[in-house]
Amino acid sequence: VAKPLVNCVGAFAQSVEVSTVAQLKTLPSNTRGIIVPSNTCNDAVSYWVSLNQFSKLVFLRVGNDCFGQVAQLVITNVPTLKSVEIGSDSFTEVKHTWPAKKDTNRKFLLTDCAAVESLTIGPGSFADFGVFKLERVSSLKTIAIGSMTTFYESYNFFHAKFELQRSGGAEG
């Protein structure tokens, strides 16, 4: 069972901690914060994790070495999302080495989240993902991916094409 965080204020007031993919998939749609402790959510093979159903989500915080078997992280049309923080060596099967090949079936998508301000991804996460796409994230101010001191230890999105598409419209 997911653990609600107690004695919290603001966005943390309706935040939960999950340790399995099954728990994540059963959270209520009005969840405001999701915290995944390190070394969890490696319990079962789940092809994808989608956060699209969380219309009130403000933040996602994933620890280190999580979601090792997940091939896609999809965050689309979450209007209240402000920050995404992923620790090291999460969402990857290949750890601490150069991925041998590009796998376009392994995808990170952050799209149509106009309020998102920061995206932080630790070293080694998404190393074997072939797609990295940010689209219509007009409030995005900070992108920090991998090690800020030694790039050769990061391996993030090693074979992926980096796509950052500006939203269209009158302000253009």
mmCIF file of C-alpha atoms in Angstrom:
data_model
loop_
_atom_site.group_PDB
_atom_site.id
_atom_site.type_symbol
_atom_site.label_atom_id
_atom_site.label_comp_id
_atom_site.label_asym_id
_atom_site.label_seq_id
_atom_site.Cartn_x
_atom_site.Cartn_y
_atom_site.Cartn_z
ATOM 1 C CA VAL A 1 0.000 0.000 0.000
ATOM 2 C CA ALA A 2 1.294 3.467 -0.866
ATOM 3 C CA LYS A 3 2.284 5.509 2.172
ATOM 4 C CA PRO A 4 0.735 8.974 2.464
ATOM 5 C CA LEU A 5 3.144 11.529 3.868
ATOM 6 C CA VAL A 6 1.893 13.011 7.129
ATOM 7 C CA ASN A 7 2.425 16.421 8.783
ATOM 8 C CA CYS A 8 3.120 18.040 5.431
ATOM 9 C CA VAL A 9 2.098 21.372 3.931
ATOM 10 C CA GLY A 10 1.636 22.729 0.413
ATOM 11 C CA ALA A 11 2.291 20.323 -2.452
ATOM 12 C CA PHE A 12 3.462 17.682 0.021
ATOM 13 C CA ALA A 13 0.024 17.569 1.693
ATOM 14 C CA GLN A 14 -1.340 15.087 -0.843
ATOM 15 C CA SER A 15 1.925 13.337 -1.626
ATOM 16 C CA VAL A 16 2.572 9.633 -1.455
ATOM 17 C CA GLU A 17 5.550 7.352 -1.331
ATOM 18 C CA VAL A 18 5.419 4.241 -3.509
ATOM 19 C CA SER A 19 7.731 1.237 -3.601
ATOM 20 C CA THR A 20 6.221 -0.857 -6.393
ATOM 21 C CA VAL A 21 4.995 -0.221 -9.910
ATOM 22 C CA ALA A 22 1.643 -1.735 -8.887
ATOM 23 C CA GLN A 23 1.236 0.890 -6.137
ATOM 24 C CA LEU A 24 2.042 3.679 -8.570
ATOM 25 C CA LYS A 25 -0.604 2.488 -11.001
ATOM 26 C CA THR A 26 -3.331 2.523 -8.315
ATOM 27 C CA LEU A 27 -2.777 6.047 -6.940
ATOM 28 C CA PRO A 28 -5.753 8.429 -7.071
ATOM 29 C CA SER A 29 -5.776 10.939 -9.917
ATOM 30 C CA ASN A 30 -5.660 13.905 -7.491
ATOM 31 C CA THR A 31 -2.227 12.907 -6.121
ATOM 32 C CA ARG A 32 -0.060 16.044 -5.896
ATOM 33 C CA GLY A 33 3.341 14.504 -5.284
ATOM 34 C CA ILE A 34 4.923 11.129 -5.945
ATOM 35 C CA ILE A 35 8.075 10.058 -4.125
ATOM 36 C CA VAL A 36 9.839 6.836 -5.080
ATOM 37 C CA PRO A 37 12.593 5.857 -2.604
ATOM 38 C CA SER A 38 15.918 4.523 -3.909
ATOM 39 C CA ASN A 39 16.131 0.868 -4.932
ATOM 40 C CA THR A 40 12.366 0.454 -5.396
ATOM 41 C CA CYS A 41 9.885 -0.108 -8.222
ATOM 42 C CA ASN A 42 12.152 -2.797 -9.641
ATOM 43 C CA ASP A 43 9.598 -5.422 -8.646
ATOM 44 C CA ALA A 44 8.205 -6.388 -12.003
ATOM 45 C CA VAL A 45 8.650 -5.815 -15.678
ATOM 46 C CA SER A 46 6.336 -3.016 -16.735
ATOM 47 C CA TYR A 47 6.783 -1.829 -20.275
ATOM 48 C CA TRP A 48 5.835 1.769 -19.503
ATOM 49 C CA VAL A 49 5.014 4.166 -16.726
ATOM 50 C CA SER A 50 2.580 6.946 -17.534
ATOM 51 C CA LEU A 51 1.731 9.851 -15.259
ATOM 52 C CA ASN A 52 -0.955 11.284 -17.540
ATOM 53 C CA GLN A 53 -3.769 10.375 -15.157
ATOM 54 C CA PHE A 54 -2.414 12.654 -12.379
ATOM 55 C CA SER A 55 -4.091 15.939 -13.313
ATOM 56 C CA LYS A 56 -3.056 17.650 -10.027
ATOM 57 C CA LEU A 57 0.529 16.354 -9.861
ATOM 58 C CA VAL A 58 3.034 19.042 -8.820
ATOM 59 C CA PHE A 59 6.209 16.981 -8.492
ATOM 60 C CA LEU A 60 7.753 13.597 -9.187
ATOM 61 C CA ARG A 61 10.820 12.582 -7.182
ATOM 62 C CA VAL A 62 12.475 9.250 -8.003
ATOM 63 C CA GLY A 63 15.498 7.983 -6.055
ATOM 64 C CA ASN A 64 18.516 6.039 -7.306
ATOM 65 C CA ASP A 65 18.309 2.610 -8.966
ATOM 66 C CA CYS A 66 14.558 2.619 -9.577
ATOM 67 C CA PHE A 67 12.371 1.343 -12.450
ATOM 68 C CA GLY A 68 15.172 -0.762 -13.942
ATOM 69 C CA GLN A 69 12.852 -2.748 -16.192
ATOM 70 C CA VAL A 70 10.657 0.110 -17.436
ATOM 71 C CA ALA A 71 11.088 0.923 -21.136
ATOM 72 C CA GLN A 72 9.075 4.153 -21.315
ATOM 73 C CA LEU A 73 8.372 7.080 -19.008
ATOM 74 C CA VAL A 74 5.521 9.160 -20.401
ATOM 75 C CA ILE A 75 4.479 12.436 -18.781
ATOM 76 C CA THR A 76 1.968 14.160 -21.018
ATOM 77 C CA ASN A 77 -0.677 16.802 -20.380
ATOM 78 C CA VAL A 78 -0.089 17.276 -16.658
ATOM 79 C CA PRO A 79 -0.909 20.995 -16.321
ATOM 80 C CA THR A 80 0.161 21.455 -12.674
ATOM 81 C CA LEU A 81 3.514 19.647 -12.848
ATOM 82 C CA LYS A 82 6.385 21.899 -11.679
ATOM 83 C CA SER A 83 9.350 19.556 -11.250
ATOM 84 C CA VAL A 84 10.670 16.144 -12.233
ATOM 85 C CA GLU A 85 13.662 14.796 -10.345
ATOM 86 C CA ILE A 86 15.186 11.419 -11.170
ATOM 87 C CA GLY A 87 18.171 10.061 -9.212
ATOM 88 C CA SER A 88 21.086 8.093 -10.640
ATOM 89 C CA ASP A 89 20.913 4.765 -12.490
ATOM 90 C CA SER A 90 17.117 4.767 -12.747
ATOM 91 C CA PHE A 91 15.109 3.706 -15.802
ATOM 92 C CA THR A 92 18.028 1.759 -17.234
ATOM 93 C CA GLU A 93 19.021 -1.825 -17.760
ATOM 94 C CA VAL A 94 22.604 -0.944 -18.715
ATOM 95 C CA LYS A 95 24.547 0.457 -15.768
ATOM 96 C CA HIS A 96 28.022 1.969 -15.576
ATOM 97 C CA THR A 97 28.963 1.304 -19.206
ATOM 98 C CA TRP A 98 28.255 2.612 -22.688
ATOM 99 C CA PRO A 99 25.004 1.118 -24.046
ATOM 100 C CA ALA A 100 25.776 -1.092 -27.035
ATOM 101 C CA LYS A 101 22.918 0.064 -29.261
ATOM 102 C CA LYS A 102 20.149 2.574 -29.685
ATOM 103 C CA ASP A 103 16.727 1.279 -28.683
ATOM 104 C CA THR A 104 13.991 3.565 -30.029
ATOM 105 C CA ASN A 105 11.383 1.590 -28.074
ATOM 106 C CA ARG A 106 12.869 2.971 -24.835
ATOM 107 C CA LYS A 107 11.503 6.530 -24.507
ATOM 108 C CA PHE A 108 11.379 9.490 -22.157
ATOM 109 C CA LEU A 109 8.575 11.886 -23.106
ATOM 110 C CA LEU A 110 7.751 15.101 -21.265
ATOM 111 C CA THR A 111 5.155 16.938 -23.338
ATOM 112 C CA ASP A 112 2.284 19.379 -22.886
ATOM 113 C CA CYS A 113 3.290 20.272 -19.331
ATOM 114 C CA ALA A 114 3.262 24.064 -19.522
ATOM 115 C CA ALA A 115 3.970 24.644 -15.797
ATOM 116 C CA VAL A 116 7.064 22.430 -15.513
ATOM 117 C CA GLU A 117 10.052 24.527 -14.428
ATOM 118 C CA SER A 118 12.779 21.994 -13.741
ATOM 119 C CA LEU A 119 13.966 18.616 -14.972
ATOM 120 C CA THR A 120 16.826 16.954 -13.096
ATOM 121 C CA ILE A 121 18.212 13.548 -14.062
ATOM 122 C CA GLY A 122 21.133 11.932 -12.247
ATOM 123 C CA PRO A 123 24.079 10.115 -13.836
ATOM 124 C CA GLY A 124 23.351 6.774 -15.482
ATOM 125 C CA SER A 125 19.593 7.192 -15.696
ATOM 126 C CA PHE A 126 17.978 6.447 -19.069
ATOM 127 C CA ALA A 127 21.389 5.316 -20.405
ATOM 128 C CA ASP A 128 19.881 2.882 -22.891
ATOM 129 C CA PHE A 129 16.876 4.983 -23.927
ATOM 130 C CA GLY A 130 16.790 5.870 -27.615
ATOM 131 C CA VAL A 131 14.312 8.761 -27.412
ATOM 132 C CA PHE A 132 14.425 11.906 -25.264
ATOM 133 C CA LYS A 133 11.658 14.367 -26.095
ATOM 134 C CA LEU A 134 10.602 17.617 -24.466
ATOM 135 C CA GLU A 135 7.739 19.400 -26.188
ATOM 136 C CA ARG A 136 5.468 22.275 -25.168
ATOM 137 C CA VAL A 137 7.163 22.843 -21.804
ATOM 138 C CA SER A 138 7.100 26.634 -22.037
ATOM 139 C CA SER A 139 7.965 27.328 -18.369
ATOM 140 C CA LEU A 140 11.028 25.075 -18.331
ATOM 141 C CA LYS A 141 13.947 27.016 -16.829
ATOM 142 C CA THR A 142 16.366 24.301 -15.728
ATOM 143 C CA ILE A 143 17.498 21.071 -17.349
ATOM 144 C CA ALA A 144 20.251 19.226 -15.460
ATOM 145 C CA ILE A 145 21.202 15.817 -16.820
ATOM 146 C CA GLY A 146 24.021 13.620 -15.560
ATOM 147 C CA SER A 147 27.148 14.611 -13.743
ATOM 148 C CA MET A 148 27.977 18.278 -13.907
ATOM 149 C CA THR A 149 31.692 17.546 -13.429
ATOM 150 C CA THR A 150 32.569 14.375 -15.379
ATOM 151 C CA PHE A 151 30.416 13.759 -18.433
ATOM 152 C CA TYR A 152 32.017 10.399 -19.216
ATOM 153 C CA GLU A 153 30.458 8.911 -16.075
ATOM 154 C CA SER A 154 26.921 9.948 -16.922
ATOM 155 C CA TYR A 155 25.841 7.767 -19.870
ATOM 156 C CA ASN A 156 22.402 9.450 -19.939
ATOM 157 C CA PHE A 157 20.457 8.981 -23.191
ATOM 158 C CA PHE A 158 23.694 7.832 -24.785
ATOM 159 C CA HIS A 159 22.255 7.108 -28.255
ATOM 160 C CA ALA A 160 19.200 9.382 -28.091
ATOM 161 C CA LYS A 161 18.459 12.372 -30.239
ATOM 162 C CA PHE A 162 17.831 15.421 -28.051
ATOM 163 C CA GLU A 163 14.532 17.079 -28.997
ATOM 164 C CA LEU A 164 13.367 20.301 -27.407
ATOM 165 C CA GLN A 165 10.512 21.846 -29.333
ATOM 166 C CA ARG A 166 9.213 25.287 -28.603
ATOM 167 C CA SER A 167 5.461 25.608 -28.268
ATOM 168 C CA GLY A 168 3.718 27.439 -31.053
ATOM 169 C CA GLY A 169 1.067 30.097 -30.755
ATOM 170 C CA ALA A 170 0.750 33.870 -30.717
ATOM 171 C CA GLU A 171 3.695 34.396 -28.336
ATOM 172 C CA GLY A 172 5.745 32.083 -30.494
#
